[in-house]
Tab-separated table of C-alpha atoms in Angstrom:
chain	number	residue	atom	x	y	z
A	1	MET	CA	127.867	77.385	-37.220
A	2	LYS	CA	125.470	76.584	-34.382
A	3	VAL	CA	122.122	78.259	-35.128
A	4	CYS	CA	119.026	78.754	-32.992
A	5	PHE	CA	115.562	79.657	-34.292
A	6	THR	CA	112.699	81.632	-32.775
A	7	SER	CA	109.421	81.478	-34.705
A	8	LEU	CA	106.645	83.879	-33.726
A	9	GLY	CA	103.112	84.452	-34.962
A	10	CYS	CA	100.927	82.311	-37.169
A	11	ALA	CA	101.191	78.807	-38.565
A	12	LYS	CA	102.154	80.188	-41.982
A	13	ASN	CA	105.158	81.828	-40.326
A	14	LEU	CA	106.023	78.536	-38.647
A	15	ILE	CA	106.118	76.761	-42.008
A	16	ASP	CA	108.484	79.450	-43.323
A	17	SER	CA	110.658	78.781	-40.262
A	18	GLU	CA	110.581	75.030	-40.900
A	19	GLN	CA	111.746	75.630	-44.472
A	20	MET	CA	114.548	77.878	-43.213
A	21	LEU	CA	115.555	75.177	-40.724
A	22	SER	CA	115.898	72.721	-43.588
A	23	LEU	CA	117.972	75.154	-45.664
A	24	VAL	CA	120.316	75.831	-42.742
A	25	VAL	CA	120.818	72.113	-42.054
A	26	GLN	CA	121.382	71.371	-45.754
A	27	ALA	CA	124.091	74.039	-45.735
A	28	GLY	CA	125.936	72.097	-43.045
A	29	HIS	CA	125.059	74.134	-39.976
A	30	GLU	CA	123.880	72.720	-36.639
A	31	ILE	CA	120.552	73.594	-35.035
A	32	VAL	CA	120.657	74.196	-31.274
A	33	ALA	CA	117.776	74.870	-28.905
A	34	ASP	CA	119.739	76.929	-26.366
A	35	PRO	CA	120.356	80.492	-27.621
A	36	SER	CA	123.279	80.872	-25.209
A	37	GLN	CA	125.123	78.181	-27.194
A	38	ALA	CA	124.339	79.630	-30.622
A	39	GLU	CA	126.732	81.425	-32.942
A	40	GLY	CA	123.888	82.466	-35.232
A	41	ALA	CA	120.260	83.269	-34.420
A	42	VAL	CA	117.189	83.661	-36.624
A	43	VAL	CA	114.019	85.368	-35.387
A	44	ASN	CA	111.021	84.939	-37.685
A	45	THR	CA	108.652	87.708	-36.663
A	46	CYS	CA	104.986	88.660	-36.687
A	47	ALA	CA	103.772	92.268	-37.016
A	48	PHE	CA	100.001	91.824	-37.282
A	49	ILE	CA	99.117	93.832	-34.178
A	50	GLU	CA	101.009	95.934	-31.642
A	51	ALA	CA	101.297	93.087	-29.114
A	52	ALA	CA	102.890	90.827	-31.746
A	53	GLN	CA	105.338	93.556	-32.719
A	54	GLN	CA	106.360	94.052	-29.111
A	55	GLU	CA	106.838	90.307	-28.628
A	56	ALA	CA	109.123	90.264	-31.668
A	57	ILE	CA	111.133	93.262	-30.492
A	58	ASP	CA	111.557	91.731	-27.030
A	59	ALA	CA	112.833	88.479	-28.564
A	60	ILE	CA	115.294	90.383	-30.768
A	61	LEU	CA	116.623	92.504	-27.896
A	62	GLU	CA	117.047	89.429	-25.698
A	63	LEU	CA	119.241	87.825	-28.354
A	64	ALA	CA	121.076	91.103	-28.931
A	65	GLU	CA	122.200	90.949	-25.301
A	66	LEU	CA	123.741	87.535	-25.957
A	67	LYS	CA	125.996	89.097	-28.587
A	68	LYS	CA	127.700	90.910	-25.710
A	69	THR	CA	128.220	87.903	-23.449
A	70	GLY	CA	128.106	84.687	-25.496
A	71	PRO	CA	129.305	83.147	-28.747
A	72	LEU	CA	126.446	84.709	-30.751
A	73	ARG	CA	127.878	86.777	-33.583
A	74	ARG	CA	125.147	86.837	-36.246
A	75	LEU	CA	121.555	87.947	-35.605
A	76	VAL	CA	119.112	87.570	-38.494
A	77	VAL	CA	115.550	88.919	-38.359
A	78	THR	CA	113.040	87.689	-40.929
A	79	GLY	CA	109.345	87.882	-41.712
A	80	CYS	CA	106.649	90.456	-41.139
A	81	LEU	CA	108.402	92.971	-38.855
A	82	PRO	CA	111.286	93.775	-41.241
A	83	GLN	CA	108.901	93.677	-44.205
A	84	ARG	CA	106.679	96.258	-42.567
A	85	TYR	CA	109.444	98.498	-41.239
A	86	GLN	CA	112.253	97.765	-43.678
A	87	GLY	CA	113.428	101.372	-43.720
A	88	ASP	CA	113.732	101.666	-39.956
A	89	ILE	CA	114.447	98.355	-38.273
A	90	LEU	CA	118.232	98.340	-38.778
A	91	LYS	CA	118.437	101.934	-37.579
A	92	GLU	CA	116.307	101.283	-34.515
A	93	ILE	CA	118.021	98.015	-33.547
A	94	PRO	CA	121.616	98.220	-34.840
A	95	GLU	CA	122.520	94.909	-33.157
A	96	ILE	CA	120.653	93.170	-36.007
A	97	ASP	CA	123.097	91.931	-38.660
A	98	ALA	CA	120.655	90.927	-41.390
A	99	VAL	CA	116.996	91.384	-42.302
A	100	LEU	CA	114.864	89.385	-44.746
A	101	GLY	CA	111.381	90.329	-45.932
A	102	THR	CA	108.484	87.908	-46.240
A	103	GLY	CA	109.480	87.055	-49.810
A	104	SER	CA	113.153	86.578	-48.978
A	105	PHE	CA	113.350	83.930	-46.250
A	106	PRO	CA	115.003	81.438	-48.690
A	107	ASP	CA	118.081	83.712	-48.427
A	108	VAL	CA	118.542	82.741	-44.768
A	109	VAL	CA	121.812	80.845	-45.319
A	110	ALA	CA	123.329	83.777	-47.194
A	111	ALA	CA	122.195	86.102	-44.412
A	112	LEU	CA	123.861	83.921	-41.781
A	113	GLU	CA	127.082	83.412	-43.715
A	114	SER	CA	127.467	86.900	-45.156
A	115	GLY	CA	130.176	89.160	-43.841
A	116	GLU	CA	128.104	92.162	-44.855
A	117	GLU	CA	127.561	94.404	-41.843
A	118	HIS	CA	123.887	95.068	-42.528
A	119	TYR	CA	122.675	92.452	-44.983
A	120	ALA	CA	119.143	93.180	-46.288
A	121	ARG	CA	116.973	91.414	-48.861
A	122	PHE	CA	113.420	92.389	-49.757
A	123	ARG	CA	112.391	90.401	-52.811
A	124	ASP	CA	108.910	90.487	-54.370
A	125	LYS	CA	106.494	89.577	-51.565
A	126	SER	CA	103.893	88.585	-54.196
A	127	ALA	CA	106.169	86.168	-56.077
A	128	PRO	CA	105.100	82.501	-56.421
A	129	LEU	CA	105.637	80.528	-53.235
A	130	PRO	CA	108.937	78.631	-53.154
A	131	GLU	CA	108.710	74.843	-53.053
A	132	LEU	CA	111.248	73.887	-50.394
A	133	ASP	CA	111.889	71.005	-48.028
A	134	ARG	CA	111.040	71.608	-44.381
A	135	LEU	CA	111.846	70.172	-40.971
A	136	VAL	CA	108.477	69.665	-39.288
A	137	SER	CA	108.597	71.019	-35.743
A	138	THR	CA	105.045	70.202	-34.630
A	139	GLY	CA	103.461	66.913	-33.668
A	140	PRO	CA	103.536	64.205	-32.775
A	141	ALA	CA	101.568	63.010	-35.803
A	142	TRP	CA	100.235	66.400	-36.951
A	143	ALA	CA	101.550	69.162	-39.174
A	144	TYR	CA	100.463	72.348	-40.861
A	145	ILE	CA	100.486	72.528	-44.641
A	146	LYS	CA	100.380	75.894	-46.369
A	147	ILE	CA	98.138	75.908	-49.441
A	148	ALA	CA	98.381	79.642	-50.186
A	149	ASP	CA	99.775	82.880	-48.835
A	150	GLY	CA	98.920	86.560	-49.062
A	151	CYS	CA	95.517	88.200	-49.379
A	152	ASP	CA	93.645	90.188	-52.017
A	153	LYS	CA	90.986	91.508	-49.649
A	154	ARG	CA	91.253	94.955	-48.106
A	155	CYS	CA	89.672	94.793	-44.671
A	156	ALA	CA	89.921	98.237	-43.074
A	157	TYR	CA	91.821	97.076	-39.971
A	158	CYS	CA	94.291	94.626	-41.536
A	159	VAL	CA	97.898	95.036	-42.728
A	160	ILE	CA	98.325	91.495	-44.069
A	161	PRO	CA	98.073	92.383	-47.810
A	162	SER	CA	100.782	95.012	-47.460
A	163	ILE	CA	103.057	92.589	-45.597
A	164	ARG	CA	102.394	89.183	-47.195
A	165	GLY	CA	101.525	90.330	-50.717
A	166	LYS	CA	98.862	89.179	-53.142
A	167	TYR	CA	97.018	85.888	-52.720
A	168	ARG	CA	99.055	83.071	-54.278
A	169	SER	CA	97.886	79.465	-54.361
A	170	ARG	CA	100.357	76.630	-54.527
A	171	SER	CA	99.750	74.111	-57.273
A	172	MET	CA	97.621	71.160	-56.272
A	173	GLU	CA	100.352	68.719	-57.280
A	174	ALA	CA	102.909	70.459	-55.046
A	175	ILE	CA	100.529	70.295	-52.084
A	176	LEU	CA	99.678	66.646	-52.713
A	177	GLN	CA	103.343	65.729	-53.052
A	178	GLU	CA	104.124	67.367	-49.728
A	179	ALA	CA	101.076	65.767	-48.074
A	180	ARG	CA	102.140	62.298	-49.258
A	181	ALA	CA	105.633	62.857	-47.862
A	182	LEU	CA	104.190	63.973	-44.534
A	183	ALA	CA	101.952	60.900	-44.396
A	184	GLU	CA	104.903	58.640	-45.137
A	185	GLY	CA	106.703	60.312	-42.250
A	186	GLY	CA	103.915	59.421	-39.815
A	187	ILE	CA	101.707	62.509	-39.988
A	188	LYS	CA	98.046	61.619	-39.385
A	189	GLU	CA	96.492	65.091	-39.171
A	190	LEU	CA	96.970	67.779	-41.822
A	191	ILE	CA	95.980	71.324	-40.895
A	192	LEU	CA	95.479	73.356	-44.066
A	193	VAL	CA	96.455	76.991	-43.566
A	194	ALA	CA	96.191	80.168	-45.607
A	195	GLN	CA	94.926	83.648	-44.925
A	196	ASP	CA	91.723	82.322	-46.520
A	197	VAL	CA	91.618	78.647	-47.510
A	198	THR	CA	88.245	79.085	-49.251
A	199	TRP	CA	89.864	81.339	-51.888
A	200	TYR	CA	92.324	78.589	-52.813
A	201	GLY	CA	92.699	78.089	-56.564
A	202	HIS	CA	90.954	81.248	-57.768
A	203	ASP	CA	94.251	82.705	-58.983
A	204	LEU	CA	95.307	79.484	-60.736
A	205	LYS	CA	92.562	79.916	-63.365
A	206	ASP	CA	92.455	76.167	-64.088
A	207	GLY	CA	89.313	75.116	-62.223
A	208	THR	CA	91.163	74.137	-59.058
A	209	THR	CA	89.201	74.836	-55.866
A	210	LEU	CA	89.441	73.952	-52.204
A	211	THR	CA	86.821	71.264	-52.807
A	212	THR	CA	88.853	69.567	-55.552
A	213	LEU	CA	91.966	69.746	-53.377
A	214	LEU	CA	90.156	68.173	-50.417
A	215	LYS	CA	88.930	65.284	-52.571
A	216	GLU	CA	92.507	64.450	-53.530
A	217	LEU	CA	93.963	64.909	-50.048
A	218	ALA	CA	91.352	62.551	-48.619
A	219	ARG	CA	92.666	59.784	-50.882
A	220	ILE	CA	96.127	59.822	-49.297
A	221	GLU	CA	96.714	56.706	-47.235
A	222	GLY	CA	97.711	57.412	-43.645
A	223	ILE	CA	96.000	60.774	-43.358
A	224	ALA	CA	93.101	60.440	-40.903
A	225	TRP	CA	92.175	64.059	-40.171
A	226	ILE	CA	92.108	67.126	-42.420
A	227	ARG	CA	91.476	70.418	-40.606
A	228	LEU	CA	90.759	73.802	-42.224
A	229	HIS	CA	92.082	77.241	-41.115
A	230	TYR	CA	90.542	79.770	-42.008
A	231	LEU	CA	87.315	79.923	-44.019
A	232	TYR	CA	86.038	83.261	-45.294
A	233	PRO	CA	82.249	83.333	-44.695
A	234	SER	CA	81.177	84.638	-48.103
A	235	GLU	CA	83.271	82.019	-49.950
A	236	ILE	CA	81.758	78.917	-48.315
A	237	THR	CA	79.859	77.266	-51.160
A	238	ASP	CA	77.231	74.514	-51.060
A	239	GLU	CA	79.687	72.275	-52.902
A	240	LEU	CA	82.283	72.794	-50.167
A	241	ILE	CA	79.724	72.162	-47.421
A	242	ASP	CA	78.702	68.897	-49.094
A	243	GLU	CA	82.347	67.781	-49.276
A	244	ILE	CA	82.973	68.587	-45.618
A	245	ALA	CA	79.772	66.842	-44.554
A	246	SER	CA	80.338	63.682	-46.593
A	247	GLU	CA	84.096	63.110	-46.260
A	248	PRO	CA	84.927	61.344	-42.954
A	249	LYS	CA	88.542	62.536	-42.993
A	250	ILE	CA	87.596	66.220	-42.916
A	251	VAL	CA	87.093	67.068	-39.255
A	252	LYS	CA	83.821	68.819	-38.536
A	253	TYR	CA	85.543	71.880	-37.111
A	254	LEU	CA	85.310	75.114	-39.056
A	255	ASP	CA	87.215	78.259	-38.113
A	256	ILE	CA	85.266	81.131	-39.700
A	257	PRO	CA	86.396	84.591	-38.517
A	258	VAL	CA	83.425	86.977	-38.809
A	259	GLN	CA	84.970	89.869	-36.796
A	260	HIS	CA	81.613	91.474	-35.823
A	261	VAL	CA	77.860	91.185	-36.400
A	262	ASN	CA	76.645	94.786	-36.377
A	263	ASP	CA	75.988	95.760	-39.994
A	264	ASP	CA	77.411	99.264	-39.688
A	265	ILE	CA	80.620	97.983	-38.077
A	266	LEU	CA	80.947	95.318	-40.786
A	267	ARG	CA	80.621	98.048	-43.422
A	268	ARG	CA	83.328	100.070	-41.694
A	269	MET	CA	85.490	96.948	-41.626
A	270	ARG	CA	84.937	96.575	-45.389
A	271	ARG	CA	83.556	93.104	-44.834
A	272	PRO	CA	80.964	91.888	-47.344
A	273	GLU	CA	78.888	89.892	-44.834
A	274	ARG	CA	76.018	91.172	-42.740
A	275	LYS	CA	74.497	89.787	-39.559
A	276	GLN	CA	71.666	88.104	-41.440
A	277	THR	CA	74.031	86.283	-43.823
A	278	ILE	CA	76.322	85.229	-40.959
A	279	THR	CA	73.413	83.834	-38.971
A	280	ALA	CA	72.028	82.065	-42.041
A	281	LEU	CA	75.441	80.517	-42.763
A	282	PHE	CA	75.847	79.203	-39.221
A	283	ASP	CA	72.306	77.763	-39.328
A	284	LYS	CA	73.041	76.067	-42.657
A	285	LEU	CA	76.309	74.559	-41.433
A	286	ARG	CA	74.670	73.159	-38.298
A	287	ALA	CA	71.814	71.696	-40.332
A	288	ARG	CA	74.002	70.017	-42.948
A	289	ILE	CA	77.120	68.954	-41.019
A	290	GLU	CA	76.475	66.617	-38.111
A	291	ASP	CA	78.179	67.607	-34.827
A	292	VAL	CA	79.920	70.545	-36.481
A	293	VAL	CA	81.989	72.736	-34.150
A	294	LEU	CA	82.102	76.373	-35.201
A	295	ARG	CA	84.914	78.680	-34.178
A	296	THR	CA	85.120	82.402	-34.879
A	297	THR	CA	86.949	85.557	-33.837
A	298	PHE	CA	85.686	89.057	-33.093
A	299	ILE	CA	87.216	92.516	-32.870
A	300	VAL	CA	85.782	94.889	-30.265
A	301	GLY	CA	86.410	98.614	-29.952
A	302	LEU	CA	86.586	99.389	-33.680
A	303	PRO	CA	85.776	103.046	-34.461
A	304	GLY	CA	82.006	103.473	-34.499
A	305	GLU	CA	81.346	100.709	-31.980
A	306	GLY	CA	79.305	102.220	-29.163
A	307	PRO	CA	77.415	100.473	-26.359
A	308	GLU	CA	74.550	99.450	-28.681
A	309	GLU	CA	76.800	97.902	-31.310
A	310	PHE	CA	78.768	96.088	-28.643
A	311	GLN	CA	75.591	94.804	-26.995
A	312	GLU	CA	74.464	93.407	-30.356
A	313	LEU	CA	77.657	91.362	-30.488
A	314	VAL	CA	77.123	90.103	-26.935
A	315	ASP	CA	73.519	89.146	-27.721
A	316	PHE	CA	74.690	87.276	-30.824
A	317	LEU	CA	77.109	85.218	-28.742
A	318	ARG	CA	74.408	84.410	-26.194
A	319	GLU	CA	72.079	83.263	-28.980
A	320	GLN	CA	74.610	81.294	-31.018
A	321	ARG	CA	76.387	79.567	-28.098
A	322	LEU	CA	79.501	79.001	-30.192
A	323	PRO	CA	81.741	76.438	-28.488
A	324	ARG	CA	84.884	78.152	-29.797
A	325	ALA	CA	85.464	81.906	-30.065
A	326	GLY	CA	88.269	84.381	-29.592
A	327	VAL	CA	88.175	88.165	-29.277
A	328	PHE	CA	90.704	90.946	-29.834
A	329	ALA	CA	90.609	94.577	-28.761
A	330	PHE	CA	90.971	96.858	-31.783
A	331	SER	CA	94.565	97.896	-32.396
A	332	PRO	CA	94.943	100.699	-34.971
A	333	GLN	CA	97.570	99.736	-37.524
A	334	GLU	CA	99.519	102.357	-39.415
A	335	GLY	CA	98.574	102.445	-43.079
A	336	THR	CA	95.085	100.979	-42.665
A	337	ALA	CA	91.783	102.775	-43.200
A	338	ALA	CA	90.623	102.037	-39.652
A	339	ALA	CA	93.668	103.788	-38.198
A	340	GLU	CA	92.410	107.037	-39.728
A	341	MET	CA	88.969	106.744	-38.120
A	342	THR	CA	88.634	109.021	-35.115
A	343	ASP	CA	85.340	108.007	-33.487
A	344	ARG	CA	86.690	105.173	-31.380
A	345	CYS	CA	86.546	104.347	-27.723
A	346	THR	CA	89.546	104.444	-25.388
A	347	GLU	CA	91.992	101.555	-25.186
A	348	GLU	CA	90.754	100.899	-21.650
A	349	GLU	CA	87.145	100.610	-22.833
A	350	ALA	CA	88.106	98.320	-25.713
A	351	GLU	CA	90.003	96.077	-23.296
A	352	ALA	CA	87.032	96.059	-20.893
A	353	ARG	CA	84.776	94.955	-23.743
A	354	ARG	CA	87.238	92.220	-24.679
A	355	ARG	CA	87.255	90.896	-21.121
A	356	ALA	CA	83.452	90.999	-20.967
A	357	VAL	CA	83.167	88.938	-24.145
A	358	MET	CA	85.730	86.427	-22.924
A	359	ASP	CA	83.959	86.074	-19.569
A	360	LEU	CA	80.746	85.259	-21.429
A	361	GLN	CA	82.559	82.903	-23.766
A	362	CYS	CA	84.120	81.029	-20.855
A	363	ARG	CA	80.641	80.337	-19.468
A	364	ILE	CA	79.459	79.164	-22.893
A	365	MET	CA	82.461	76.851	-23.165
A	366	ASP	CA	81.794	75.438	-19.695
A	367	ASP	CA	78.232	74.626	-20.760
A	368	TYR	CA	79.579	72.980	-23.922
A	369	ASP	CA	82.114	70.934	-21.940
A	370	ARG	CA	79.398	69.837	-19.531
A	371	GLN	CA	77.448	68.450	-22.494
A	372	GLN	CA	80.440	66.297	-23.512
A	373	ILE	CA	80.403	64.269	-20.302
A	374	GLY	CA	79.550	60.646	-21.037
A	375	ARG	CA	80.402	60.891	-24.749
A	376	GLU	CA	83.236	58.965	-26.407
A	377	PHE	CA	85.693	60.474	-28.878
A	378	GLN	CA	88.707	59.582	-30.960
A	379	VAL	CA	91.618	61.482	-29.405
A	380	LEU	CA	95.010	62.067	-30.997
A	381	CYS	CA	97.432	61.518	-28.133
A	382	GLN	CA	100.111	64.218	-27.849
A	383	GLY	CA	102.071	63.049	-24.791
A	384	ARG	CA	102.064	63.329	-20.995
A	385	GLU	CA	101.115	66.287	-18.820
A	386	ASP	CA	101.040	66.298	-15.005
A	387	GLY	CA	100.958	62.516	-14.902
A	388	LEU	CA	98.103	62.193	-17.402
A	389	TRP	CA	97.929	61.606	-21.104
A	390	CYS	CA	96.931	64.655	-23.130
A	391	GLY	CA	95.445	64.854	-26.600
A	392	ARG	CA	92.947	66.521	-28.902
A	393	ARG	CA	89.521	65.657	-30.301
A	394	TYR	CA	88.211	66.759	-33.681
A	395	ALA	CA	86.807	69.796	-31.852
A	396	ASP	CA	90.231	70.972	-30.654
A	397	SER	CA	92.792	72.723	-32.813
A	398	PRO	CA	96.357	72.891	-31.459
A	399	ASP	CA	97.416	75.922	-29.424
A	400	VAL	CA	93.998	77.634	-29.579
A	401	ASP	CA	91.529	75.154	-28.051
A	402	GLU	CA	91.325	72.964	-24.987
A	403	GLN	CA	92.951	69.569	-24.502
A	404	VAL	CA	91.675	66.224	-23.250
A	405	LEU	CA	93.509	64.882	-20.204
A	406	PHE	CA	92.925	61.170	-19.704
A	407	THR	CA	94.039	57.964	-17.997
A	408	GLY	CA	94.578	54.511	-19.442
A	409	GLN	CA	96.758	53.036	-22.169
A	410	ALA	CA	98.006	55.331	-24.905
A	411	GLU	CA	101.014	56.274	-26.980
A	412	PRO	CA	102.029	59.683	-28.380
A	413	GLY	CA	101.013	60.083	-32.001
A	414	GLN	CA	98.309	57.411	-31.832
A	415	PHE	CA	94.520	57.649	-31.817
A	416	VAL	CA	92.743	56.313	-28.747
A	417	ARG	CA	89.087	56.106	-27.779
A	418	VAL	CA	88.347	58.252	-24.719
A	419	ARG	CA	85.178	58.571	-22.641
A	420	ILE	CA	84.718	62.048	-21.163
A	421	THR	CA	84.092	61.986	-17.423
A	422	GLY	CA	84.419	65.667	-16.473
A	423	PHE	CA	86.107	68.985	-17.147
A	424	GLU	CA	88.417	71.285	-15.225
A	425	ASP	CA	90.392	74.482	-15.909
A	426	GLY	CA	89.533	74.530	-19.598
A	427	CYS	CA	90.357	70.864	-20.189
A	428	LEU	CA	88.149	67.840	-20.635
A	429	ILE	CA	88.904	64.885	-18.346
A	430	GLY	CA	88.465	61.299	-19.524
A	431	GLU	CA	89.566	57.681	-19.572
A	432	THR	CA	90.442	55.362	-22.416
A	433	VAL	CA	87.776	52.889	-23.447
């Protein structure tokens, strides 16, 4: 069977898709990129917010149309959307032939091959993570590596625990074995992903922590960069800071979602941090980690956020001058505490606040980029774009941050030294040294 894959949402989802790709190939099926040529299709979905759900539904309906006109005869939907709406999705979209929950994606071959009209599997979403081969689809020379999945925290706006299950860490040996295999295959940058990488090891009860894992990963020959996504503010210990500061392979780029800085809004969010502790943490990280780049995300428009609370967030951004930040308009999610709160602004006002924050952030990023002119950086070359080489510095995570466009000699998947000469349209411009 010719099978095409569509992977939506986060990096953790992408790794699940890469494992499914491997299972499908091992079963003797052929992977094709063109859906119009496929006899089977797999859509791995996200359902974190309304926009992600709509993107998933659009992708499913587009493939459903191909069942009418092309060779496609088996449509499988996996991941967060069926897990969240397992009682309704087959009724609402009858063109779907099979659904798999977040704990059931290893059943993808059975779902494709089954003659069952509406095949459905929803295994324990909190079961230990399966150790499976994967076909890495990123790069060149970089890959995500999942160290844990699920979440034990209960933020008022978030559905992740109900979709992805309890927090489960992979064993250190399993992670190291996969990392060594990736390095042997030419991977130079490992991006560690989990809902919260700082909580890694707490459930193992054997003394394993993110710090001990990082020490071992840094010893793997061939790995040059280790990047961390995401760090929960209250779990960043002095021991972890020391390891990040002292280990050259750990890139000095920390993605720390804080969501807001007004204390009352943070309480409503059920977040343990307060503005004072967030500010103190950022000050500590800047003081102890040379050239650290801090990234965060915010939610605007949460119930209880009025003009004063919003202005406090804006003032915080102006003071902190974070070179990397993203912002989302609050989207009430069924089944969460925040969805039951009534004192919220209109969707239009929340979107206006989001745009205002992003306009400010764009100016902050322009100032940051201006400060990079004349500096030299190691850049991981990713390929060609509009006649120029493109790549990333330590300060740039794939798909969320800017790129470096540069001239000179380079090769995809290799590190090159680049001097920054300017910036344009959200990209740094440079030349190889």
